[in-house]
Each structure stands twice: as structure tokens, then as C-alpha cells.
Coordinates of C-alpha atoms in Angstrom, one line a residue:
Chain A
G1 CA -5.8 -26.0 1.3
I2 CA -8.9 -27.6 2.9
I3 CA -7.7 -30.5 6.2
A4 CA -10.3 -32.1 7.7
T5 CA -9.4 -33.4 11.1
M6 CA -11.8 -36.1 13.1
T7 CA -12.1 -35.8 16.7
E8 CA -14.8 -38.1 17.9
Q9 CA -17.6 -37.0 15.2
R10 CA -16.6 -33.7 15.1
K11 CA -15.7 -32.2 11.9
E12 CA -12.6 -29.4 11.3
Y13 CA -11.8 -27.6 8.2
L14 CA -9.9 -24.9 6.7
F15 CA -10.3 -23.3 3.8
K16 CA -8.8 -20.3 2.1
V17 CA -11.8 -17.5 0.2
L18 CA -10.4 -15.0 -2.0
V19 CA -12.2 -11.4 -2.0
I20 CA -11.8 -9.7 -5.3
G21 CA -13.2 -7.4 -7.3
E22 CA -11.9 -3.5 -8.4
L23 CA -10.7 -0.3 -6.5
G24 CA -12.9 1.3 -3.5
V25 CA -16.6 -1.8 -4.6
G26 CA -15.9 -2.9 -0.2
K27 CA -13.8 -5.8 -0.6
T28 CA -12.5 -4.6 3.4
S29 CA -15.8 -3.3 3.9
V30 CA -18.2 -7.0 4.0
I31 CA -14.6 -8.5 5.2
K32 CA -15.6 -6.2 8.2
R33 CA -19.2 -7.1 8.2
Y34 CA -19.1 -10.2 8.4
V35 CA -16.8 -11.4 11.4
H36 CA -16.3 -7.9 12.6
Q37 CA -20.2 -7.5 12.5
I38 CA -18.5 -3.5 12.1
F39 CA -19.3 -1.4 9.0
S40 CA -17.1 1.9 8.9
Q41 CA -16.5 4.5 5.9
H42 CA -13.0 5.3 7.0
Y43 CA -11.2 1.4 6.3
R44 CA -7.7 2.1 4.0
A45 CA -7.6 1.1 1.1
T46 CA -5.8 -2.5 1.1
I47 CA -2.3 -3.2 -0.4
G48 CA -1.5 -5.9 -1.7
V49 CA -3.5 -8.3 0.6
D50 CA -5.4 -8.2 3.7
F51 CA -5.9 -11.2 5.6
A52 CA -8.7 -11.6 8.5
L53 CA -10.4 -14.8 10.5
K54 CA -13.7 -16.2 11.0
V55 CA -15.0 -19.5 12.6
V56 CA -17.9 -20.8 11.7
H57 CA -19.6 -22.7 13.9
W58 CA -21.6 -24.4 11.3
D59 CA -24.1 -27.5 12.8
G60 CA -23.2 -29.2 15.8
E61 CA -20.4 -31.8 15.0
T62 CA -19.0 -29.0 11.9
L63 CA -16.2 -25.8 12.8
I64 CA -14.7 -23.8 9.8
R65 CA -12.1 -21.7 9.9
L66 CA -12.4 -19.6 7.4
Q67 CA -9.5 -17.5 5.9
L68 CA -10.3 -14.9 3.7
W69 CA -7.8 -13.2 1.4
D70 CA -8.7 -9.0 0.5
I71 CA -6.6 -8.8 -2.1
A72 CA -6.0 -5.0 -4.0
G73 CA -8.4 -4.1 -5.9
Q74 CA -5.0 -3.3 -8.6
E75 CA -3.3 -6.9 -8.0
R76 CA -5.3 -7.9 -10.7
F77 CA -2.4 -6.0 -12.9
G78 CA 1.1 -7.3 -12.2
N79 CA 0.2 -11.5 -11.4
M80 CA 0.4 -10.9 -8.3
T81 CA -3.1 -13.0 -7.8
R82 CA -1.0 -16.0 -9.1
V83 CA -0.2 -16.1 -6.0
Y84 CA -3.5 -14.8 -3.4
Y85 CA -5.3 -17.3 -5.1
R86 CA -3.3 -20.7 -4.1
E87 CA -4.6 -23.0 -2.3
A88 CA -7.9 -20.7 -2.4
V89 CA -10.9 -23.7 -2.1
G90 CA -13.6 -20.8 -2.7
A91 CA -14.2 -17.0 -4.7
F92 CA -16.1 -13.8 -4.0
I93 CA -15.9 -11.5 -6.6
V94 CA -17.4 -8.0 -5.1
F95 CA -18.2 -5.0 -8.0
D96 CA -20.6 -1.8 -6.1
A97 CA -23.9 -1.6 -7.8
T98 CA -23.9 2.1 -8.1
R99 CA -20.3 1.8 -10.8
A100 CA -21.1 0.0 -14.3
S101 CA -17.7 0.0 -15.1
T102 CA -16.6 -1.5 -11.6
F103 CA -19.3 -4.7 -12.7
E104 CA -17.5 -4.8 -16.7
A105 CA -14.7 -5.7 -15.3
V106 CA -16.2 -8.5 -13.0
N107 CA -15.6 -10.6 -16.6
K108 CA -11.8 -9.7 -15.6
W109 CA -11.5 -10.9 -12.1
K110 CA -12.9 -14.5 -12.9
N111 CA -11.1 -15.2 -16.3
D112 CA -7.9 -14.3 -13.7
L113 CA -9.4 -16.8 -10.7
D114 CA -10.0 -19.3 -13.3
N115 CA -7.2 -19.2 -14.8
K116 CA -4.9 -19.5 -11.3
V117 CA -6.8 -21.7 -9.5
T118 CA -8.2 -25.1 -9.7
L119 CA -10.3 -27.7 -7.1
P120 CA -7.6 -30.5 -6.5
D121 CA -10.3 -32.4 -9.1
G122 CA -9.5 -29.8 -11.8
R123 CA -12.6 -27.7 -11.5
N124 CA -13.2 -24.0 -11.0
I125 CA -13.9 -22.7 -7.6
P126 CA -16.5 -21.8 -6.7
T127 CA -17.6 -18.2 -6.7
V128 CA -20.1 -15.9 -6.1
L129 CA -21.1 -12.4 -6.7
L130 CA -21.8 -9.8 -5.6
G131 CA -23.0 -6.9 -6.2
N132 CA -22.2 -4.1 -3.3
K133 CA -23.5 -0.9 -2.0
I134 CA -27.0 -1.8 -3.1
D135 CA -28.1 1.0 0.0
Q136 CA -27.4 3.4 -2.5
M137 CA -29.5 2.2 -5.3
R138 CA -32.4 4.8 -5.8
G139 CA -34.7 1.6 -6.7
G140 CA -33.1 -0.4 -4.1
L141 CA -32.3 -3.1 -5.9
L142 CA -30.2 -4.3 -9.5
S143 CA -33.2 -4.3 -12.7
N144 CA -33.4 -7.3 -13.9
K145 CA -32.6 -10.3 -11.9
Q146 CA -32.9 -12.3 -14.8
Q147 CA -29.9 -11.4 -16.8
M148 CA -27.4 -11.8 -14.0
D149 CA -29.0 -14.6 -13.6
N150 CA -28.6 -15.7 -16.9
Y151 CA -25.3 -14.1 -16.9
C152 CA -23.7 -16.5 -13.8
D153 CA -25.0 -19.4 -15.2
E154 CA -22.7 -18.1 -18.8
K155 CA -20.0 -17.2 -16.1
G156 CA -19.4 -20.3 -14.0
F157 CA -20.7 -18.4 -11.1
V158 CA -22.9 -20.9 -8.4
A159 CA -24.9 -17.7 -7.0
W160 CA -24.7 -13.9 -7.7
F161 CA -25.9 -11.6 -4.5
E162 CA -27.6 -7.7 -3.9
T163 CA -25.1 -7.7 -1.1
S164 CA -24.8 -4.0 1.3
A165 CA -21.9 -4.7 4.1
K166 CA -23.3 -0.6 5.2
A167 CA -26.5 -1.7 5.9
N168 CA -25.4 -5.7 6.5
I169 CA -28.2 -6.4 3.2
N170 CA -26.9 -10.7 2.5
I171 CA -23.9 -10.5 3.7
D172 CA -24.1 -13.9 6.3
E173 CA -26.2 -15.6 3.7
A174 CA -23.9 -15.4 0.9
A175 CA -21.1 -17.4 2.9
K176 CA -23.0 -19.8 4.0
Y177 CA -23.6 -20.0 0.7
L178 CA -20.5 -19.9 -0.8
I179 CA -19.6 -22.4 2.2
D180 CA -22.1 -24.7 1.3
K181 CA -20.4 -24.9 -2.4
I182 CA -17.2 -25.4 -0.5
L183 CA -18.9 -28.4 1.3
D184 CA -19.9 -29.8 -1.1
N185 CA -17.2 -30.0 -2.9
E186 CA -14.6 -31.4 0.4
R187 CA -18.0 -34.1 1.5
S188 CA -17.7 -35.2 -3.2
Y189 CA -13.2 -35.4 -2.1
S190 CA -13.6 -37.6 0.8
R191 CA -17.0 -40.0 -1.5
N192 CA -14.2 -40.5 -4.6
L193 CA -10.7 -40.9 -2.6
P194 CA -10.5 -43.0 0.2
D195 CA -7.4 -44.3 -1.4
P196 CA -4.3 -44.5 0.9
E197 CA -2.1 -42.3 -1.2
A198 CA -4.8 -40.0 -0.6
L199 CA -4.7 -40.2 3.3
E200 CA -0.7 -39.7 2.9
L201 CA -1.3 -36.7 0.8
N202 CA -3.7 -34.6 3.9
K203 CA -1.0 -36.2 6.7
D204 CA 1.6 -34.0 4.9
D205 CA -0.6 -31.4 4.5
D206 CA -1.6 -31.0 7.7
E207 CA 1.8 -31.3 9.0
K208 CA 3.0 -27.9 7.3
S209 CA -1.0 -25.4 8.6
G210 CA -0.9 -27.4 11.2
C211 CA -3.2 -24.2 12.7
C212 CA -7.4 -25.9 12.9
R213 CA -5.4 -28.6 15.7
Chain T
M1 CA 0.0 17.6 15.8
E2 CA -2.2 20.7 14.9
S3 CA -2.0 23.7 15.8
N4 CA -3.6 26.0 18.3
G5 CA -4.5 28.8 15.6
T6 CA -3.2 32.0 16.7
S7 CA -5.6 33.3 19.9
A8 CA -3.0 31.3 21.8
V9 CA 0.0 33.3 19.9
S10 CA -1.5 37.1 21.5
D11 CA -1.3 35.8 24.8
L12 CA 2.5 35.0 25.2
S13 CA 4.6 37.1 26.6
H14 CA 6.7 39.6 24.7
D15 CA 9.9 37.4 26.7
T16 CA 8.4 34.8 26.5
K17 CA 7.3 35.7 21.7
Q18 CA 11.1 36.3 21.5
A19 CA 12.5 34.0 23.5
G20 CA 10.5 31.3 21.6
V21 CA 11.8 33.6 18.0
N22 CA 15.0 33.9 18.8
S23 CA 15.3 29.9 19.4
Y24 CA 14.0 28.9 16.5
V25 CA 16.7 31.2 14.3
E26 CA 19.2 28.8 16.8
Q27 CA 17.6 25.7 15.8
W28 CA 18.2 27.3 12.6
N29 CA 21.8 28.5 12.0
D30 CA 22.7 24.9 14.8
Y31 CA 21.0 22.9 11.3
F32 CA 22.0 24.5 8.4
E33 CA 24.6 27.3 9.1
G34 CA 28.4 27.6 8.1
H35 CA 28.6 23.3 8.3
E36 CA 31.9 22.6 5.2
N37 CA 29.8 19.2 5.1
L38 CA 25.9 19.9 5.4
I39 CA 24.8 16.9 4.4
E40 CA 26.7 14.7 6.8
Y41 CA 26.1 17.7 9.7
L42 CA 21.9 16.8 9.5
K43 CA 22.7 12.5 9.1
Y44 CA 24.4 12.9 12.9
K45 CA 22.1 15.6 14.0
T46 CA 19.8 12.2 12.6
Y47 CA 21.3 9.9 14.0
S48 CA 21.1 11.5 16.6
H49 CA 17.6 11.3 17.5
S50 CA 17.5 15.0 16.7
L51 CA 14.7 15.9 14.2
R52 CA 11.3 15.0 16.5
R53 CA 11.7 18.2 17.5
C54 CA 13.2 20.0 14.6
H55 CA 11.0 22.6 13.3
F56 CA 12.9 21.8 10.1
R57 CA 12.3 18.3 8.9
S58 CA 10.4 18.5 6.2
V59 CA 14.4 20.8 4.3
C60 CA 16.5 18.6 6.0
W61 CA 13.7 16.1 3.5
R62 CA 14.7 17.6 0.5
I63 CA 18.2 17.5 1.8
F64 CA 17.8 14.1 1.4
L65 CA 16.4 13.8 -1.4
H66 CA 18.4 15.4 -3.8
C67 CA 15.6 18.3 -3.8
L68 CA 17.9 21.0 -2.1
P69 CA 21.4 21.4 -2.8
H70 CA 23.8 21.6 0.0
N71 CA 24.4 25.4 -0.3
T72 CA 21.8 26.8 1.2
S73 CA 22.5 30.3 -0.5
E74 CA 21.5 28.1 -3.0
W75 CA 17.8 27.3 -2.2
P76 CA 16.6 30.0 -3.3
A77 CA 17.2 29.7 -7.1
A78 CA 17.1 25.9 -7.2
L79 CA 12.6 27.3 -5.6
V80 CA 12.3 29.2 -7.1
K81 CA 13.1 26.6 -10.7
S82 CA 11.3 23.2 -8.8
R83 CA 7.8 24.9 -8.0
A84 CA 8.0 26.6 -11.6
E85 CA 8.5 23.2 -13.9
Y86 CA 5.7 22.0 -11.2
D87 CA 3.8 25.1 -12.3
V88 CA 4.3 24.1 -15.6
I89 CA 3.2 20.9 -15.4
K90 CA 0.4 21.6 -14.0
E91 CA -0.7 23.3 -16.8
R92 CA -0.3 20.7 -19.1
N93 CA -2.0 18.5 -17.8
I94 CA -4.4 19.4 -15.7
T95 CA -6.6 21.1 -18.5
I96 CA -10.2 21.1 -18.8
P97 CA -11.0 21.1 -22.3
N98 CA -12.5 24.8 -22.7
S99 CA -16.0 24.5 -24.1
E100 CA -16.4 28.8 -23.5
K101 CA -13.6 29.2 -26.5
Q102 CA -15.2 27.3 -30.7
P103 CA -12.4 24.8 -31.6
S104 CA -10.7 25.8 -34.8
N105 CA -11.6 22.1 -35.4
I106 CA -14.9 20.7 -34.2
E107 CA -15.5 17.7 -36.4
V108 CA -11.5 16.5 -33.5
E109 CA -13.2 18.9 -30.4
N110 CA -15.7 17.0 -29.0
P111 CA -17.1 15.8 -26.3
L112 CA -18.0 12.2 -28.4
S113 CA -15.2 12.6 -30.2
Q114 CA -12.7 8.9 -30.6
N115 CA -10.0 10.7 -32.0
D116 CA -6.7 10.2 -30.3
D117 CA -6.2 14.1 -31.1
S118 CA -9.3 14.3 -28.6
T119 CA -9.1 17.1 -25.9
W120 CA -12.0 15.4 -24.6
L121 CA -11.5 12.0 -25.5
Q122 CA -8.4 12.4 -22.7
Y123 CA -10.7 14.4 -20.9
F124 CA -12.9 11.4 -19.9
R125 CA -10.1 9.3 -19.7
D126 CA -8.3 11.2 -17.2
K127 CA -11.8 11.4 -16.0
E128 CA -11.3 7.1 -14.8
L129 CA -7.4 7.9 -13.5
R130 CA -9.0 10.5 -11.7
N131 CA -11.4 8.8 -9.3
D132 CA -9.2 6.2 -8.9
I133 CA -6.7 8.3 -7.3
E134 CA -9.6 10.3 -6.3
R135 CA -11.4 7.1 -3.8
D136 CA -8.1 6.4 -2.6
V137 CA -7.1 10.1 -1.2
R138 CA -10.0 10.1 0.8
R139 CA -9.0 6.5 2.5
T140 CA -5.9 8.7 3.4
F141 CA -4.9 8.5 7.1
P142 CA -8.9 8.3 8.4
E143 CA -7.7 9.1 12.1
M144 CA -5.8 12.9 11.3
D145 CA -7.7 16.5 10.5
Y146 CA -5.3 17.1 8.1
F147 CA -6.2 14.8 5.9
S148 CA -10.4 15.3 6.1
K149 CA -9.1 18.7 4.7
E150 CA -10.6 19.1 1.1
D151 CA -7.4 21.8 0.3
V152 CA -5.0 18.8 1.7
R153 CA -7.5 16.9 -1.5
H154 CA -6.6 18.2 -3.5
A155 CA -3.5 19.3 -3.5
M156 CA -3.0 15.3 -2.9
E157 CA -5.6 14.6 -5.7
N158 CA -2.9 17.2 -7.8
I159 CA 0.3 15.9 -7.0
L160 CA -1.4 12.4 -7.8
F161 CA -2.8 12.3 -10.5
C162 CA 0.4 14.5 -11.9
Y163 CA 2.4 12.2 -11.0
A164 CA 0.8 9.6 -13.0
R165 CA 0.2 11.4 -16.0
E166 CA 4.1 11.9 -16.4
H167 CA 5.6 8.7 -15.7
T168 CA 2.6 6.7 -18.4
N169 CA 4.5 3.7 -17.8
L170 CA 3.7 4.0 -14.4
S171 CA 0.5 5.8 -14.1
Y172 CA -1.1 5.6 -10.3
R173 CA -0.3 2.8 -8.5
Q174 CA -2.3 2.2 -4.9
G175 CA 0.1 2.9 -2.2
M176 CA 1.9 5.8 -4.0
H177 CA -1.1 8.2 -1.9
E178 CA 0.7 6.9 1.3
L179 CA 4.0 7.9 0.6
L180 CA 2.9 11.9 -0.6
A181 CA 0.5 11.7 2.6
P182 CA 4.1 12.3 5.3
I183 CA 5.4 14.3 3.0
L184 CA 2.9 17.2 2.6
F185 CA 2.3 16.7 6.9
V186 CA 5.9 17.4 7.1
L187 CA 6.4 19.8 5.2
H188 CA 2.7 21.4 6.2
C189 CA 4.5 20.8 10.2
D190 CA 6.9 23.1 8.9
L191 CA 4.8 25.9 7.8
Q192 CA 3.3 26.4 11.2
G193 CA 6.6 26.3 13.0
A194 CA 7.2 29.4 10.9
F195 CA 3.8 31.4 10.7
H196 CA 3.8 31.5 14.4
T197 CA 7.1 32.3 14.3
Q198 CA 7.2 35.5 12.5
E199 CA 4.0 35.8 14.0
M200 CA 5.5 36.2 16.9
G201 CA 8.5 39.1 16.7
E202 CA 10.1 40.2 13.8
L203 CA 13.2 37.1 12.6
P204 CA 16.5 38.7 14.1
L205 CA 18.0 37.1 11.2
P206 CA 20.9 38.5 8.9
T207 CA 19.5 40.2 5.9
F208 CA 21.0 37.4 3.6
F209 CA 19.1 34.9 5.9
R210 CA 15.6 35.7 5.4
P211 CA 15.3 35.1 2.2
I212 CA 16.4 32.1 2.6
I213 CA 13.8 31.6 4.5
Q214 CA 11.4 33.3 4.0
T215 CA 11.7 31.5 0.4
V216 CA 11.7 28.1 2.0
F217 CA 8.0 28.7 3.5
Q218 CA 5.7 29.8 1.8
Q219 CA 1.9 28.4 1.8
K220 CA 1.4 29.0 -1.4
Y221 CA 3.7 26.6 -2.8
L222 CA 2.5 23.1 -1.1
E223 CA 1.7 22.1 -3.9
N224 CA 4.5 22.6 -6.1
D225 CA 7.0 21.6 -2.8
A226 CA 5.5 18.3 -2.0
Y227 CA 5.3 17.2 -5.1
T228 CA 9.1 17.6 -5.8
M229 CA 9.3 15.4 -2.8
F230 CA 7.3 13.6 -4.2
C231 CA 8.9 12.3 -7.7
Q232 CA 11.9 12.3 -6.0
L233 CA 11.1 9.2 -3.7
M234 CA 9.2 7.9 -6.6
R235 CA 13.0 7.8 -8.0
S236 CA 13.7 5.3 -5.3
T237 CA 10.7 3.2 -4.6
N238 CA 9.0 2.9 -8.3
P239 CA 10.5 0.3 -8.9
W240 CA 8.9 -1.4 -5.7
Y241 CA 5.2 -0.8 -7.6
S242 CA 6.8 -1.4 -11.4
I243 CA 4.3 -4.4 -12.8
N244 CA 5.9 -4.4 -15.6
E245 CA 7.6 -7.9 -16.1
I246 CA 11.6 -8.2 -15.8
E247 CA 13.1 -10.8 -18.0
P248 CA 15.1 -13.5 -16.0
E249 CA 18.9 -13.6 -16.2
L250 CA 20.5 -15.4 -17.8
P251 CA 24.0 -17.1 -16.4
L252 CA 26.7 -14.9 -17.7
E253 CA 28.5 -17.0 -19.2
C254 CA 26.3 -18.0 -20.9
A255 CA 24.7 -14.5 -22.3
K256 CA 28.3 -13.7 -23.0
N257 CA 29.0 -17.0 -25.4
N258 CA 26.0 -17.7 -26.7
D259 CA 25.9 -21.1 -25.2
P260 CA 22.2 -23.2 -25.0
I261 CA 21.2 -22.1 -21.0
P262 CA 22.3 -25.8 -18.8
T263 CA 19.5 -27.0 -17.0
V264 CA 19.5 -26.3 -13.0
P265 CA 19.7 -29.2 -11.2
F266 CA 17.4 -27.5 -8.5
Q267 CA 14.9 -25.7 -10.4
P268 CA 12.2 -24.3 -7.8
S269 CA 9.6 -27.3 -7.8
E270 CA 7.1 -25.0 -8.1
E271 CA 7.4 -22.0 -9.9
N272 CA 4.4 -20.2 -8.7
N273 CA 5.8 -20.1 -5.3
A274 CA 8.8 -17.7 -6.3
G275 CA 5.7 -14.9 -7.1
P276 CA 6.1 -13.5 -10.6
P277 CA 9.5 -11.9 -11.8
L278 CA 9.2 -8.8 -10.9
E279 CA 11.1 -6.0 -9.4
I280 CA 9.6 -6.7 -6.1
T281 CA 9.5 -10.9 -6.3
N282 CA 13.1 -10.4 -6.8
K283 CA 13.3 -7.6 -3.3
L284 CA 11.4 -9.4 -1.9
N285 CA 12.9 -13.4 -2.5
R286 CA 15.9 -11.6 -1.5
I287 CA 15.1 -10.3 2.3
H288 CA 14.3 -13.6 2.3
N289 CA 16.6 -15.3 1.4
D290 CA 19.2 -14.1 1.0
L291 CA 19.2 -11.8 4.4
L292 CA 16.8 -13.4 6.8
A293 CA 18.8 -16.3 6.2
T294 CA 22.4 -15.0 7.8
Y295 CA 20.6 -12.4 10.4
D296 CA 18.5 -15.4 11.8
H297 CA 18.4 -18.7 10.0
E298 CA 15.6 -20.0 12.7
L299 CA 13.4 -17.9 12.0
Y300 CA 14.1 -17.5 8.5
Y301 CA 13.1 -21.8 8.5
H302 CA 9.8 -21.1 10.4
I303 CA 9.0 -19.1 8.3
S304 CA 9.7 -20.1 5.1
R305 CA 8.0 -24.6 6.6
L306 CA 4.9 -22.8 6.8
E307 CA 4.9 -20.9 3.1
I308 CA 4.2 -18.1 4.7
I309 CA 6.1 -16.0 1.4
P310 CA 7.3 -12.4 1.7
Q311 CA 4.8 -11.0 -1.0
V312 CA 1.6 -11.6 1.1
Y313 CA 3.4 -9.9 4.6
G314 CA 5.8 -7.7 2.4
L315 CA 5.1 -5.6 -0.2
R316 CA 2.5 -3.7 1.6
W317 CA 5.9 -2.8 4.4
V318 CA 7.7 -1.9 1.9
R319 CA 5.1 0.1 -0.9
L320 CA 4.5 2.0 1.4
L321 CA 7.8 2.0 3.6
F322 CA 6.7 0.7 6.4
G323 CA 3.8 3.3 6.5
R324 CA 0.2 0.9 8.1
E325 CA 3.5 -0.8 10.7
F326 CA 3.7 2.2 13.2
D327 CA 2.0 5.5 13.9
L328 CA 2.8 8.3 11.6
Q329 CA 5.1 9.6 15.0
D330 CA 6.9 7.1 14.7
L331 CA 6.8 6.8 11.0
L332 CA 8.3 9.9 10.8
V333 CA 11.7 9.2 12.2
L334 CA 12.1 5.7 10.5
W335 CA 12.1 7.7 7.5
D336 CA 14.2 10.1 8.8
T337 CA 16.8 7.6 9.0
M338 CA 16.1 5.8 6.4
F339 CA 16.0 8.8 4.2
A340 CA 19.5 9.9 6.1
D341 CA 21.4 6.5 4.8
S342 CA 20.6 6.8 1.3
S343 CA 18.3 8.7 -1.3
A344 CA 18.5 5.4 -2.4
L345 CA 16.8 3.0 0.8
D346 CA 19.2 1.0 0.6
L347 CA 18.2 0.7 4.8
V348 CA 14.6 -1.0 3.8
D349 CA 16.4 -4.6 3.1
Y350 CA 17.6 -4.0 6.8
I351 CA 14.4 -2.0 9.0
F352 CA 12.5 -5.4 6.9
V353 CA 14.9 -7.4 9.0
A354 CA 14.9 -5.7 12.0
L355 CA 11.6 -6.3 12.0
M356 CA 10.2 -9.5 11.6
V357 CA 13.8 -10.4 14.2
N358 CA 12.1 -7.9 16.7
I359 CA 9.5 -10.4 16.9
R360 CA 11.1 -13.4 17.0
E361 CA 9.5 -15.4 20.2
Q362 CA 6.2 -14.3 19.3
L363 CA 6.9 -15.4 15.2
L364 CA 9.2 -19.2 16.3
A365 CA 5.9 -20.2 18.6
A366 CA 3.5 -19.5 16.9
D367 CA 1.3 -21.7 13.8
Y368 CA 0.1 -20.5 10.7
C369 CA -2.8 -18.5 11.3
T370 CA -1.0 -17.0 14.1
C371 CA 2.5 -15.8 11.9
M372 CA 0.1 -14.4 9.2
R373 CA -1.8 -12.4 11.7
I374 CA 0.9 -11.0 13.5
L375 CA 2.7 -10.9 10.2
M376 CA -0.4 -8.6 8.6
K377 CA -1.2 -6.1 11.6
Y378 CA 2.3 -6.0 13.4
P379 CA 2.3 -5.5 17.4
P380 CA 2.4 -2.0 19.4
I381 CA 6.5 -1.7 19.1
E382 CA 7.8 0.2 22.2
D383 CA 10.8 2.0 21.0
I384 CA 11.1 2.7 17.0
F385 CA 14.4 3.6 18.0
D386 CA 15.4 0.1 18.4
I387 CA 14.4 -0.6 15.3
V388 CA 16.0 1.7 14.0
H389 CA 19.1 1.1 16.0
L390 CA 19.0 -2.7 14.9
A391 CA 19.0 -1.7 11.4
I392 CA 21.4 -0.5 11.4
Y393 CA 23.4 -2.9 12.6
Y394 CA 23.0 -5.2 10.0
R395 CA 23.1 -2.7 6.8
D396 CA 27.3 -2.3 9.3
P397 CA 27.7 -4.7 11.6
K398 CA 30.2 -2.5 13.9

């Protein structure tokens, strides 16, 4: 899960972040835009799960290694998501703003997520809702912002963004927002759990997945 | 790989053309005529790496996959039958509600009907299925021109749609499109070969061969033949796409005596780790825990210690029969061997292990993130036959 190491004031984190949503909403495109700053019409369908890494220089003293898990749209059926969600600390749920059916499925993805993964303290992991392909919307934007705000409050999303992987709209902003929430959670642990047992656990974690050293 | 069209053919001298025709016919005779045990001979040709240069790869695949009988003289009848079967399936499943004719029962037959018997309700349900299929078909081998052609896409959509409707407990699952694509492609290549050969000159075949070769290669039945092959392939791959949870197996003794199940002393501590009880999960765990552990214990230990489970990287390997790990030409070689070995695709597990062992040094030297990156994007291989031979060796060590 979350591993923090401190070397002379400099903090390094490893965060596992999920990208989920229906088939063909642009999950892979969002990730490729965010990680490689590119867009293509020609990504193949994701089968099972895919994986990307991005190093974020958050501020002068914080380095974040983001593991982005790109989960195929059909994998919600068959429960394979339980395996893929393990130890995630944040998520994007993506829908295609031009296809209502993909928005209707958002709730199913959110339930699947909340049922299968939680933070160590039992809370749901922070999740940001992305309405993608906004460049293809005639009006350009989702019509009713108040409605979207209410929806997010009700369903427990920390925020929503209109995005376009193609036109590079709001992808970085959405990622920043989510990382900020994850960092908040992370800092609240280190405040609340200074006891030796927690340190012991951390050490154990570190050994298992020592890729941030 | 695309043929250059007809203009190239007319430039060739008569002798060259005839030589082309002759070698084509010779190859046909070599592969299919006069063998006491045709399938054994074709396996031999496959293992001696000959299928790469064969004009009849698709025919070999059809024999391996039991789409064609072993006796060539039975082929025309078999093809007539399987092609007609697809026509019926297509007719049955690809229905567009008839809007011209006044339906007999307007209560049921109208676009707003929720009646289960309504062809309209079925039509709208089908539309969602068709949209999902279309979305994946448009993303099939995007770097290859062949798969961007409208008629090819349309054929793929029809085949996948018919398969989904004929197999309602599985329907369409993502990945099936990339099992279909190589099948269509080899059929297409062989059709092109037959077409150009026949253009170069009269086939000097004994009269009883000619009808066979002409029945086998018919452009208008490309979709039919691909459907037949795809269905046969799915007979083996179907369980790996299934999302139906399977019953845990009871220890044999308990099942017999109706005894309560004893507590297992070392139940896996985290049941999440093992994944949902699906066929694919069982298969992947078996490959990892039994085969990899046997053939390369150090690698098995390393990957297990990093907690990289095979469902993460291996699901795609198995479902696509390694379709994303190699370029298409290498993939076809791999499939040649896999199909020749057994239509049940028993070789898959050993190819899986061979792929792992092939990159063992890189994996052993790597941490979690690097291992994940290597496994999710398999490094380029030098020679596909290295993998093939290793897999065959593991299967049958001699």
C-alpha cells in the first residue's frame, strides 16, 4: 500500500490508483495522456488489467510514484476486480459524457469499489468522477453542474471533472486533486498512528515491495 | 503481407507464372495428398517450422481444430454443411424488425413494446451488444490495414454477434475479438494465394483435386469459414472467459461419505489473494503454483515474494493466447504449434511457463515495479522457436 520513506526531509510515496468505468469510455486514453502526454485513436481494448507508472514531483520535498491500474470495462463481472483493487488508495471512475448508459453504470462501479477496498481505517478510498470525451459534446460541457455536485455528494465522490484525453482538458487537474486527497489521508495516518506497532507494520510493507527505494 | 494486386502478375513471364502454379500445386500435394495419417504428417510439418512458408496454413488450422475431416475427399461435403449452418445462424440472429410488413400482433410488435416476444425489444437489447462488439472490433490490430477495412470489420462484428447470441451464458467477452482476428487473417492470406495462383494459369490438377481446392478457397465464404473455426477455438478457450463462479471441490473422501469438511490446517490466510473462484483463476494459480514452481523454483519464489499474482499479467496472456506479447507473424507460428499439439490447447500452460523462464534473469534482478512493467509489456524476443521448443520440452521432457 502506502509506503513513505524519509531521507533528509525528502518524502517519497508510492500510491496505487485505480482507473475504472465501462467499456470504451477512454480509461486507457486518460492514462496515456496523463503519463506520456500523448493521445491516439488507436489503443487496443484493455484485457484484464494494464499498468502504468508516473513519477510526480509534488513539491520540493515530496516525490510520488503513482501506479495507475487500468482495469478493463468488462471485468466488473466475474469479480476479478477484487484482486485488482487490493491496496489501492485512490480511484478515478470514468464515464463517456456522450453516452448516458456509461453514466448509469458509474454507480455500479462505485458500489463495486466500496465493497471491495477500503483504507486501513475502514473509510472508502477517495474517488474522483471523470466525464470524459467532453470535446465531443455539442454544448462542450455537462449541462447541470448543481445536479452533478449533488450526485457526487450523495454517492461519495470527492469531486468530478469534465475531461478530454484528446483535447487535454482537466486531466492534470483531476490527478492533482486526487493526489491531494490521498496525501491528506496519508498525513492523517502519520499523525494518528505514531505507535511502535504501526512502525513495525510499515517496515514489513517496505520489505515486500521495495520499489520506492 | 498484403498482396500487391493483379498488375504484378501480368508482368511475369509465362514460365515464371507456370513455375508459380506448379510449386503451389506441389505444396498442396505434399501437404494433403496420399498420407496414411494426415494429421500426424501435418504435425510433423508444423514442428519442422514449415507452416510459415505454407500457402495452406488456414487449411492446416482447420484440420487441427477439427473443422475439416482427415480425408480430403470429404472436404467439399463438410464445407457445404458448415457454411450452410452459419447461414442459418446468421439468419436467425441478425434480424432487423420488419417495418414494411404490417405485423400480425401490433400489441407485441412495436418499437415501444416491453413484451419478451417482441422482435423490437430483442432488437434494442442486441444493439447494446452490437455496440460493445463494434467498439472492440474498431480497436483490433490498429496498426494493420487489413483490420481497418469496412468489410472485414463487418464480418468480425457478425461473427462475434452470432457467437454471443448462440452462447448466451457467455455472450461476448472482451478479448474474443483478438482470437477471431488472426483466424480471419490467415484465411484471407490463403485466399489471396489461391486467387493469384489461379490467375497465373490453369491449375494442372487431376480432375478430382480441383473441385476440392476450389471449394476450400471461396472468398464469399470467408465469414462462414471464420465462424466455424472461431467456434471450434472457443470450445477450448470458453472456460477462460467464463465469469460463472465454480463450486469449490470437496475433498474426495468427504464427498463420498457425506462427512463434514475437515478444517484445512493451512487455509490461505488471505482469501482475496487467490482471486474469485473462476476457471481462469484456477488455471492461472495452477500454472504458477504447480508448473512454475516445478520448472523454476527460484523464479517462482521471487515472484511470489513480490506478491505479483498471475491474474494480473497472465489473464491477458491466456485469454488472447499470447496475442499481445508477440508480433503477428510470430504469433501465427506460436498458434501453429499450439493447434497442432492439441485442439484442447494443452500447450498454453507450458508456453506460459516458457515465457516466464525466458526472461528469468531480468525478473530475478528486478523489484516489484520493474517486474510488473516487464510482465505487462513482454520484452521483444529473439526467436519465437526458442519459446516453442522450451514449451514442448516442459510438456514432454526427453
